[in-house]
């Protein structure tokens, strides 16, 4: 594998899981885009991405990288708002 790659797993409200490899340098916003691409409802419904532990919201941020946001090998969940 690429040393600069990391895996992010996302649990969707219907119980399914999405997993994708990102570069650690990819912006956090790329994770949000991935969710919208994979979950049609997320395109029109407000949601937040949360880390499971410790529970906190993940910013939809174009400037912070996945590494800077401490999301390397993270498990996230989609929470409808």
Tab-separated table of C-alpha atoms in Angstrom:
chain	number	residue	atom	x	y	z
A	1	UNK	CA	0.000	0.000	0.000
A	2	UNK	CA	0.892	3.641	-0.262
A	3	UNK	CA	2.406	5.008	2.948
A	4	UNK	CA	0.427	8.200	2.393
A	5	UNK	CA	-2.910	6.329	2.170
A	6	UNK	CA	-5.383	5.674	4.948
A	7	UNK	CA	-8.676	3.827	5.196
A	8	UNK	CA	-11.837	5.529	6.419
A	9	UNK	CA	-14.931	3.523	7.322
A	10	UNK	CA	-18.325	5.227	7.478
A	11	UNK	CA	-21.474	3.774	9.011
A	12	UNK	CA	-24.663	4.953	7.312
A	13	UNK	CA	-28.024	5.271	9.178
A	14	UNK	CA	-29.452	2.244	7.311
A	15	UNK	CA	-26.778	0.101	8.976
A	16	UNK	CA	-24.551	-0.363	5.944
A	17	UNK	CA	-20.885	0.545	5.923
A	18	UNK	CA	-18.817	2.376	3.356
A	19	UNK	CA	-15.064	1.973	3.249
A	20	UNK	CA	-12.645	3.897	1.108
A	21	UNK	CA	-8.958	4.618	0.939
A	22	UNK	CA	-7.985	8.279	0.886
A	23	UNK	CA	-4.652	10.026	0.815
A	24	UNK	CA	-3.758	11.537	4.180
A	25	UNK	CA	-3.314	14.825	2.326
A	26	UNK	CA	-6.865	14.767	0.882
A	27	UNK	CA	-9.116	17.514	2.316
A	28	UNK	CA	-11.797	16.557	4.836
A	29	UNK	CA	-14.358	17.812	2.303
A	30	UNK	CA	-13.465	14.830	0.109
A	31	UNK	CA	-14.917	12.457	2.722
A	32	UNK	CA	-18.160	14.462	2.677
A	33	UNK	CA	-18.255	14.292	-1.133
A	34	UNK	CA	-17.730	10.530	-0.972
A	35	UNK	CA	-20.739	10.153	1.366
A	36	UNK	CA	-22.918	12.272	-0.950
A	37	UNK	CA	-21.818	10.165	-3.930
A	38	UNK	CA	-22.626	6.883	-2.175
A	39	UNK	CA	-25.772	7.828	-0.201
A	40	UNK	CA	-28.369	9.512	-2.449
A	41	UNK	CA	-30.360	10.814	0.539
A	42	UNK	CA	-27.281	12.720	1.754
A	43	UNK	CA	-27.424	14.930	-1.341
A	44	UNK	CA	-30.667	16.562	-0.221
A	45	UNK	CA	-30.741	15.938	3.527
A	46	UNK	CA	-28.619	17.700	6.128
A	47	UNK	CA	-26.228	15.419	7.966
A	48	UNK	CA	-23.102	15.460	10.002
A	49	UNK	CA	-20.151	13.132	10.056
A	50	UNK	CA	-19.162	12.079	13.548
A	51	UNK	CA	-16.267	10.155	14.971
A	52	UNK	CA	-17.405	7.291	17.162
A	53	UNK	CA	-14.845	7.772	19.906
A	54	UNK	CA	-14.481	10.323	21.233
A	55	UNK	CA	-17.785	11.479	19.730
A	56	UNK	CA	-17.250	14.706	17.821
A	57	UNK	CA	-18.373	16.283	14.573
A	58	UNK	CA	-16.071	16.308	11.547
A	59	UNK	CA	-15.898	19.614	9.682
A	60	UNK	CA	-16.760	19.814	5.989
A	61	UNK	CA	-13.460	21.582	5.434
A	62	UNK	CA	-11.518	22.228	2.229
A	63	UNK	CA	-8.338	23.386	3.938
A	64	UNK	CA	-7.817	20.747	6.650
A	65	UNK	CA	-6.411	17.439	5.458
A	66	UNK	CA	-7.543	14.028	6.660
A	67	UNK	CA	-4.255	13.761	8.552
A	68	UNK	CA	-4.669	17.206	10.165
A	69	UNK	CA	-8.238	16.298	11.099
A	70	UNK	CA	-6.895	13.137	12.781
A	71	UNK	CA	-9.073	10.855	10.652
A	72	UNK	CA	-6.418	8.333	9.675
A	73	UNK	CA	-8.007	4.860	9.801
A	74	UNK	CA	-11.089	6.471	11.326
A	75	UNK	CA	-14.518	4.980	11.869
A	76	UNK	CA	-17.160	7.607	11.237
A	77	UNK	CA	-20.920	7.639	11.264
A	78	UNK	CA	-23.464	9.646	9.310
A	79	UNK	CA	-26.034	11.308	11.557
A	80	UNK	CA	-29.107	12.920	9.998
A	81	UNK	CA	-29.880	16.405	11.300
